[in-house]
Tab-separated table of C-alpha atoms and ligand atoms in Angstrom:
chain	number	residue	atom	x	y	z
V	1	MET	CA	51.766	108.119	136.288
V	2	LYS	CA	51.937	110.656	139.037
V	3	LEU	CA	50.424	108.059	141.736
V	4	LYS	CA	52.741	105.558	140.411
V	5	ASN	CA	55.742	107.895	141.001
V	6	ILE	CA	54.839	108.812	144.373
V	7	VAL	CA	54.238	105.010	145.438
V	8	LEU	CA	57.694	104.418	143.790
V	9	GLY	CA	59.123	107.051	145.676
V	10	THR	CA	57.536	106.140	149.112
V	11	VAL	CA	58.968	102.543	148.608
V	12	CYS	CA	62.395	103.798	148.178
V	13	ALA	CA	62.491	106.230	150.679
V	14	LEU	CA	60.850	103.594	153.245
V	15	ALA	CA	63.671	100.988	152.191
V	16	MET	CA	66.564	103.636	152.443
V	17	MET	CA	65.067	104.373	155.880
V	18	SER	CA	64.937	100.719	156.759
V	19	GLY	CA	68.629	100.467	155.562
V	20	SER	CA	69.984	103.419	157.176
V	21	SER	CA	67.875	102.587	160.623
V	22	PHE	CA	69.643	99.051	160.420
V	23	ALA	CA	73.030	100.796	159.941
V	24	ALA	CA	72.566	102.874	162.957
V	25	ASP	CA	72.852	99.651	165.167
V	26	LEU	CA	76.017	98.404	163.214
V	27	THR	CA	79.555	98.966	164.706
V	28	VAL	CA	82.410	98.502	162.336
V	29	GLY	CA	86.133	98.085	163.259
V	30	PHE	CA	88.484	99.205	160.675
V	31	SER	CA	91.998	98.276	161.150
V	32	GLN	CA	93.979	100.807	158.917
V	33	ILE	CA	97.992	100.505	158.067
V	34	GLY	CA	98.579	103.835	159.238
V	35	SER	CA	99.426	107.259	157.130
V	36	GLU	CA	102.125	106.573	154.850
V	37	SER	CA	100.745	108.668	151.885
V	38	GLY	CA	98.209	111.138	151.154
V	39	TRP	CA	95.845	108.617	149.436
V	40	ARG	CA	95.915	106.886	152.835
V	41	ALA	CA	94.834	109.736	154.864
V	42	ALA	CA	92.096	110.441	152.286
V	43	GLU	CA	90.887	106.694	152.613
V	44	THR	CA	90.708	107.314	156.540
V	45	SER	CA	88.798	110.501	156.124
V	46	VAL	CA	86.337	109.433	153.568
V	47	THR	CA	85.649	106.197	155.514
V	48	LYS	CA	84.654	108.390	158.379
V	49	LEU	CA	82.520	110.262	156.302
V	50	GLU	CA	80.847	107.154	154.610
V	51	ALA	CA	80.174	105.729	158.209
V	52	LYS	CA	78.423	109.065	159.325
V	53	LYS	CA	76.161	109.200	156.267
V	54	ARG	CA	74.919	105.779	157.095
V	55	GLY	CA	74.699	106.440	160.924
V	56	ILE	CA	77.549	103.577	161.680
V	57	ASP	CA	79.601	103.483	164.431
V	58	LEU	CA	83.330	103.277	163.186
V	59	LYS	CA	86.149	102.264	165.463
V	60	ILE	CA	89.527	102.996	163.733
V	61	ALA	CA	92.962	101.252	164.831
V	62	ASP	CA	96.075	102.685	163.187
V	63	ALA	CA	98.474	99.908	162.880
V	64	GLN	CA	101.425	102.085	162.410
V	65	GLN	CA	102.556	99.896	159.327
V	66	LYS	CA	102.726	97.046	161.425
V	67	GLN	CA	101.073	93.830	160.785
V	68	GLU	CA	101.089	92.491	164.324
V	69	ASN	CA	99.255	95.839	165.395
V	70	GLN	CA	96.510	95.190	162.713
V	71	ILE	CA	96.233	91.243	163.854
V	72	LYS	CA	96.046	92.670	167.673
V	73	ALA	CA	93.232	95.373	166.534
V	74	ILE	CA	91.506	92.537	164.819
V	75	ARG	CA	91.389	90.585	167.880
V	76	SER	CA	90.155	93.345	169.881
V	77	PHE	CA	87.200	94.146	167.274
V	78	ILE	CA	86.536	90.353	167.758
V	79	ALA	CA	86.307	90.335	171.593
V	80	GLN	CA	84.359	93.609	171.318
V	81	GLY	CA	81.866	91.890	169.424
V	82	VAL	CA	81.810	94.422	166.358
V	83	GLY	CA	79.247	93.663	163.622
V	84	ALA	CA	81.733	93.735	160.778
V	85	ILE	CA	85.628	94.259	160.487
V	86	PHE	CA	87.353	96.165	157.654
V	87	VAL	CA	90.997	95.622	157.085
V	88	ALA	CA	93.527	97.301	154.732
V	89	PRO	CA	96.403	94.573	154.914
V	90	VAL	CA	99.809	96.119	154.896
V	91	VAL	CA	101.279	92.852	153.536
V	92	ALA	CA	99.706	90.249	151.597
V	93	THR	CA	100.507	86.863	153.892
V	94	GLY	CA	100.009	85.995	157.541
V	95	TRP	CA	96.307	86.475	157.902
V	96	ASP	CA	94.938	83.067	157.754
V	97	ASP	CA	94.597	82.496	161.449
V	98	VAL	CA	93.337	85.602	162.769
V	99	LEU	CA	90.849	85.801	160.103
V	100	LYS	CA	89.667	82.228	160.746
V	101	GLU	CA	89.084	83.770	164.286
V	102	ALA	CA	86.813	86.434	163.216
V	103	LYS	CA	84.884	83.718	160.972
V	104	ASP	CA	84.331	81.492	164.031
V	105	ALA	CA	82.782	84.594	165.763
V	106	LYS	CA	80.591	85.091	162.723
V	107	ILE	CA	82.058	88.493	162.008
V	108	PRO	CA	82.146	89.303	158.148
V	109	VAL	CA	85.618	90.897	157.351
V	110	VAL	CA	85.958	93.144	154.344
V	111	LEU	CA	89.308	93.627	152.915
V	112	LEU	CA	89.777	97.512	151.772
V	113	ASP	CA	92.267	98.515	149.198
V	114	ARG	CA	94.742	95.638	149.334
V	115	THR	CA	94.422	91.742	149.080
V	116	ILE	CA	95.722	88.805	151.134
V	117	ASP	CA	97.400	85.760	149.747
V	118	SER	CA	95.193	82.879	151.221
V	119	LYS	CA	94.034	79.748	149.807
V	120	ASP	CA	90.652	80.201	151.534
V	121	ASP	CA	88.564	82.916	150.339
V	122	SER	CA	85.881	82.250	152.656
V	123	LEU	CA	87.868	84.070	155.414
V	124	TYR	CA	86.602	87.422	154.029
V	125	LEU	CA	83.113	88.570	152.889
V	126	THR	CA	84.604	90.546	149.872
V	127	ALA	CA	87.354	92.789	148.794
V	128	VAL	CA	87.050	96.242	147.726
V	129	THR	CA	90.042	97.060	145.705
V	130	SER	CA	91.131	98.179	142.050
V	131	ASP	CA	92.788	96.179	139.710
V	132	THR	CA	96.409	96.835	140.912
V	133	VAL	CA	97.820	94.782	138.068
V	134	TYR	CA	95.968	96.622	135.481
V	135	GLU	CA	97.343	100.008	137.088
V	136	GLY	CA	101.051	98.763	136.413
V	137	ARG	CA	100.077	97.752	133.123
V	138	VAL	CA	98.717	101.125	131.878
V	139	ALA	CA	101.536	103.171	133.582
V	140	GLY	CA	103.725	100.660	131.482
V	141	GLU	CA	101.619	101.287	128.594
V	142	TRP	CA	101.739	104.939	128.724
V	143	LEU	CA	105.401	105.110	129.055
V	144	ALA	CA	106.197	102.653	125.959
V	145	LYS	CA	103.851	104.881	123.908
V	146	THR	CA	105.369	108.294	124.968
V	147	VAL	CA	108.875	107.247	124.492
V	148	GLY	CA	108.268	105.336	121.211
V	149	ASP	CA	111.652	103.739	119.668
V	150	LYS	CA	114.154	105.535	121.784
V	151	PRO	CA	116.131	103.579	124.421
V	152	CYS	CA	114.776	104.290	127.794
V	153	ASN	CA	116.555	103.541	131.252
V	154	ILE	CA	113.788	103.637	134.052
V	155	VAL	CA	114.071	103.541	137.511
V	156	GLU	CA	111.316	102.079	139.904
V	157	LEU	CA	110.077	103.113	143.394
V	158	GLN	CA	108.341	100.293	144.694
V	159	GLY	CA	105.719	100.356	147.400
V	160	THR	CA	105.906	98.408	150.654
V	161	VAL	CA	107.673	95.031	150.246
V	162	GLY	CA	105.017	91.960	150.200
V	163	SER	CA	102.245	94.464	149.967
V	164	SER	CA	99.653	93.488	147.184
V	165	PRO	CA	99.939	96.739	145.463
V	166	ALA	CA	103.405	96.703	145.498
V	167	ILE	CA	103.644	93.009	144.064
V	168	ASN	CA	100.785	93.407	141.324
V	169	ARG	CA	101.878	97.151	140.239
V	170	LYS	CA	105.502	95.770	139.548
V	171	LYS	CA	103.999	92.714	137.697
V	172	GLY	CA	101.666	94.525	135.352
V	173	PHE	CA	104.106	97.352	134.565
V	174	ASP	CA	106.984	94.668	133.801
V	175	GLU	CA	104.446	92.749	131.566
V	176	ALA	CA	103.653	96.226	129.668
V	177	ILE	CA	107.615	97.022	129.002
V	178	ALA	CA	108.421	93.306	128.121
V	179	LYS	CA	107.060	94.138	124.753
V	180	HIS	CA	109.252	96.777	124.326
V	181	PRO	CA	113.129	95.852	124.461
V	182	ASN	CA	114.016	99.583	124.221
V	183	LEU	CA	112.686	99.945	127.722
V	184	LYS	CA	114.743	98.865	130.827
V	185	ILE	CA	114.402	99.027	134.287
V	186	THR	CA	118.010	99.683	135.612
V	187	ARG	CA	117.076	100.490	139.306
V	188	SER	CA	113.976	99.110	141.494
V	189	GLN	CA	114.069	99.673	145.369
V	190	THR	CA	111.427	100.145	147.646
V	191	GLY	CA	110.372	103.673	149.024
V	192	ASP	CA	107.880	102.427	151.239
V	193	PHE	CA	105.020	104.319	150.241
V	194	THR	CA	106.207	107.392	151.536
V	195	ARG	CA	107.662	110.783	150.289
V	196	ALA	CA	110.443	110.725	152.478
V	197	LYS	CA	111.800	107.511	151.288
V	198	GLY	CA	111.060	108.338	147.938
V	199	LYS	CA	113.084	111.243	148.136
V	200	GLU	CA	116.123	109.235	149.833
V	201	VAL	CA	116.049	106.166	147.270
V	202	MET	CA	115.867	108.674	144.437
V	203	GLU	CA	118.819	110.453	145.734
V	204	SER	CA	120.798	107.319	145.824
V	205	PHE	CA	119.585	106.195	141.954
V	206	ILE	CA	120.535	109.992	141.043
V	207	LYS	CA	124.344	109.325	142.342
V	208	ALA	CA	124.466	105.907	141.016
V	209	GLU	CA	122.962	106.828	137.479
V	210	ASN	CA	125.677	109.307	136.429
V	211	GLY	CA	124.197	112.321	138.676
V	212	GLY	CA	120.755	111.114	136.975
V	213	LYS	CA	121.937	111.847	133.382
V	214	SER	CA	121.208	108.243	132.389
V	215	ILE	CA	117.691	108.152	133.818
V	216	CYS	CA	114.855	108.437	131.030
V	217	ALA	CA	112.069	107.781	133.248
V	218	VAL	CA	110.755	107.361	136.776
V	219	TYR	CA	108.006	104.796	137.724
V	220	ALA	CA	106.678	105.250	141.194
V	221	HIS	CA	104.012	102.646	142.606
V	222	ASN	CA	102.364	105.783	144.416
V	223	ASP	CA	102.156	109.658	144.015
V	224	ASP	CA	103.692	110.457	147.546
V	225	MET	CA	107.262	108.497	146.442
V	226	GLN	CA	106.913	110.305	143.309
V	227	ILE	CA	106.594	113.521	144.784
V	228	GLY	CA	109.686	112.812	146.852
V	229	ALA	CA	111.543	111.671	143.615
V	230	ILE	CA	110.561	115.049	141.947
V	231	GLN	CA	112.012	117.224	145.279
V	232	ALA	CA	115.300	114.927	144.583
V	233	LEU	CA	115.570	115.461	141.077
V	234	LYS	CA	115.040	119.327	141.334
V	235	GLU	CA	117.653	119.529	144.037
V	236	ALA	CA	120.021	117.547	141.634
V	237	GLY	CA	119.550	120.310	138.914
V	238	LEU	CA	117.675	118.216	136.824
V	239	LYS	CA	113.993	119.135	135.439
V	240	PRO	CA	111.575	116.384	136.219
V	241	GLY	CA	108.382	116.050	133.834
V	242	LYS	CA	110.650	117.587	130.854
V	243	ASP	CA	114.074	115.854	130.970
V	244	ILE	CA	112.835	112.592	132.685
V	245	LEU	CA	109.485	111.341	132.165
V	246	MET	CA	107.448	110.748	135.514
V	247	VAL	CA	104.609	108.132	135.968
V	248	SER	CA	102.927	107.022	139.267
V	249	ILE	CA	99.638	105.858	140.648
V	250	ASP	CA	96.870	107.454	142.988
V	251	ALA	CA	95.993	110.737	141.444
V	252	VAL	CA	96.335	112.979	144.797
V	253	PRO	CA	95.959	116.634	144.450
V	254	ASP	CA	99.865	117.410	145.069
V	255	LEU	CA	100.506	115.218	141.952
V	256	PHE	CA	98.194	117.310	139.835
V	257	LYS	CA	99.501	120.339	141.092
V	258	ALA	CA	103.101	118.617	140.000
V	259	MET	CA	101.627	117.813	136.425
V	260	ALA	CA	99.887	121.358	136.125
V	261	ASN	CA	103.736	122.976	136.859
V	262	GLY	CA	105.012	120.884	134.472
V	263	GLU	CA	106.929	118.373	136.799
V	264	ALA	CA	105.027	115.162	136.263
V	265	ASN	CA	103.701	113.556	133.291
V	266	ALA	CA	100.847	110.741	134.066
V	267	THR	CA	99.272	109.365	137.253
V	268	VAL	CA	96.674	106.426	137.252
V	269	GLU	CA	93.820	107.093	139.976
V	270	LEU	CA	92.877	105.047	142.825
V	271	THR	CA	89.717	105.922	144.426
V	272	PRO	CA	90.050	106.809	148.134
V	273	ASN	CA	86.339	105.591	148.564
V	274	MET	CA	86.507	101.983	148.935
V	275	ALA	CA	84.606	102.345	152.330
V	276	GLY	CA	81.269	103.410	150.752
V	277	PRO	CA	80.801	100.186	148.580
V	278	ALA	CA	82.091	98.244	151.486
V	279	PHE	CA	79.426	99.593	154.035
V	280	ASP	CA	76.759	98.717	151.439
V	281	ALA	CA	77.726	95.342	150.887
V	282	VAL	CA	78.085	94.347	154.663
V	283	ILE	CA	74.592	96.469	155.167
V	284	ALA	CA	73.180	94.100	152.432
V	285	TYR	CA	74.531	90.939	153.929
V	286	LYS	CA	73.754	91.457	157.405
V	287	LYS	CA	70.258	92.755	156.931
V	288	ASP	CA	69.121	90.639	153.871
V	289	GLY	CA	71.966	87.779	153.734
V	290	LYS	CA	72.934	89.036	150.291
V	291	MET	CA	76.242	87.644	149.132
V	292	PRO	CA	78.236	90.319	147.693
V	293	PRO	CA	80.903	89.337	144.856
V	294	LYS	CA	84.391	88.232	146.191
V	295	TRP	CA	85.772	91.415	144.539
V	296	ILE	CA	84.217	94.734	144.078
V	297	GLN	CA	86.347	96.361	141.738
V	298	THR	CA	86.868	100.090	141.843
V	299	GLU	CA	87.644	102.099	138.802
V	300	SER	CA	91.445	103.047	137.492
V	301	LYS	CA	91.776	105.920	135.281
V	302	VAL	CA	95.124	107.890	133.887
V	303	TYR	CA	95.106	111.361	134.020
V	304	LEU	CA	97.577	113.472	131.912
V	305	PRO	CA	98.956	117.315	132.160
V	306	ASP	CA	96.197	118.561	130.097
V	307	THR	CA	93.622	118.363	132.754
V	308	ALA	CA	95.959	118.675	135.722
V	309	ALA	CA	95.376	122.278	136.616
V	310	LYS	CA	91.379	121.623	136.417
V	311	GLU	CA	91.697	118.455	138.375
V	312	TYR	CA	93.766	120.203	141.161
V	313	GLU	CA	91.056	122.872	141.674
V	314	ALA	CA	88.462	120.352	141.968
V	315	ARG	CA	90.218	118.383	144.540
V	316	LYS	CA	92.422	120.631	146.400
V	317	ASP	CA	90.017	121.107	149.239
V	318	LEU	CA	89.509	117.485	149.838
V	319	GLY	CA	92.403	117.466	152.516
V	320	TYR	CA	94.637	115.117	151.549
C	1	LIG	O1	97.221	100.358	148.527
C	1	LIG	C1	96.847	101.280	148.251
C	1	LIG	C2	98.385	102.298	148.264
C	1	LIG	O2	98.452	102.215	149.512
C	1	LIG	C3	98.354	103.592	147.945
C	1	LIG	O3	98.450	103.492	146.343
C	1	LIG	C4	99.356	104.020	148.559
C	1	LIG	O4	99.314	105.418	148.375
C	1	LIG	C5	98.870	103.669	149.751
C	1	LIG	O5	99.865	103.849	150.751
């Protein structure tokens, strides 16, 4: 039995060593969107950590929210002859030409955290994302359950126009509340996934909605916009989390802090570790020719105030 364990352990260690020595020769170019949110900053840090763990040479290009910069970065990665390209696509459309160039150069592309609108799924190796429609749906279902039969006017802070999470989180939420005619979205506008824009848009909603008095709930497509909305509501003399229900997506530490302080009611977690599974898929593909599934789905989980203080403590030093 002991000998069997030793042999097994040695085989595993050798397999890991050959995986990591393979990874040490690998260069990955990552076209990141920018740093619009705490979640995005966390994804960038985690990607660096996961690359370091595997000895991968990672080159990051910050696109400052512009698709044209992402396209330029991908072309530059192709010219440099990197081993793989990761891209977090700022919007869903307009990728076919540049991804075809990567495909012609035989460089596998992995989509991270957002998907693209293309008829040709051979343009990328795999997409590592959560189910963003589901995230919107659970947010809507949580709200419907919490509100019960009372009438409820909802204001919605949407993510970046044309981005897959903004499209899908709206879709999922709309589907969930469609079953509850007492729930109505009265205002819906983009806050571009940022705190500053979330606050600005929320201020305009408050003005338009009777000083905020006719608002029953705020649904934000990410936590950063929700934190901006909380600030706007407090400055208007309202009590977010008490007078107004607050539900959003990401589960960043600041939102747990807001929940622990009674200023938010629910968040749906989006893991910032998209890169770990992406690196593993690329290594298995390049080393052993193993094709990953087209979609590597990450988990989404609802968090409520009862565990917020504990979750905040566990996450506050993660640096995002
Ligand atoms: O694509 C994921 C979304 O993009 C996150 O929810 C948001 O915070 C980010 O900027």
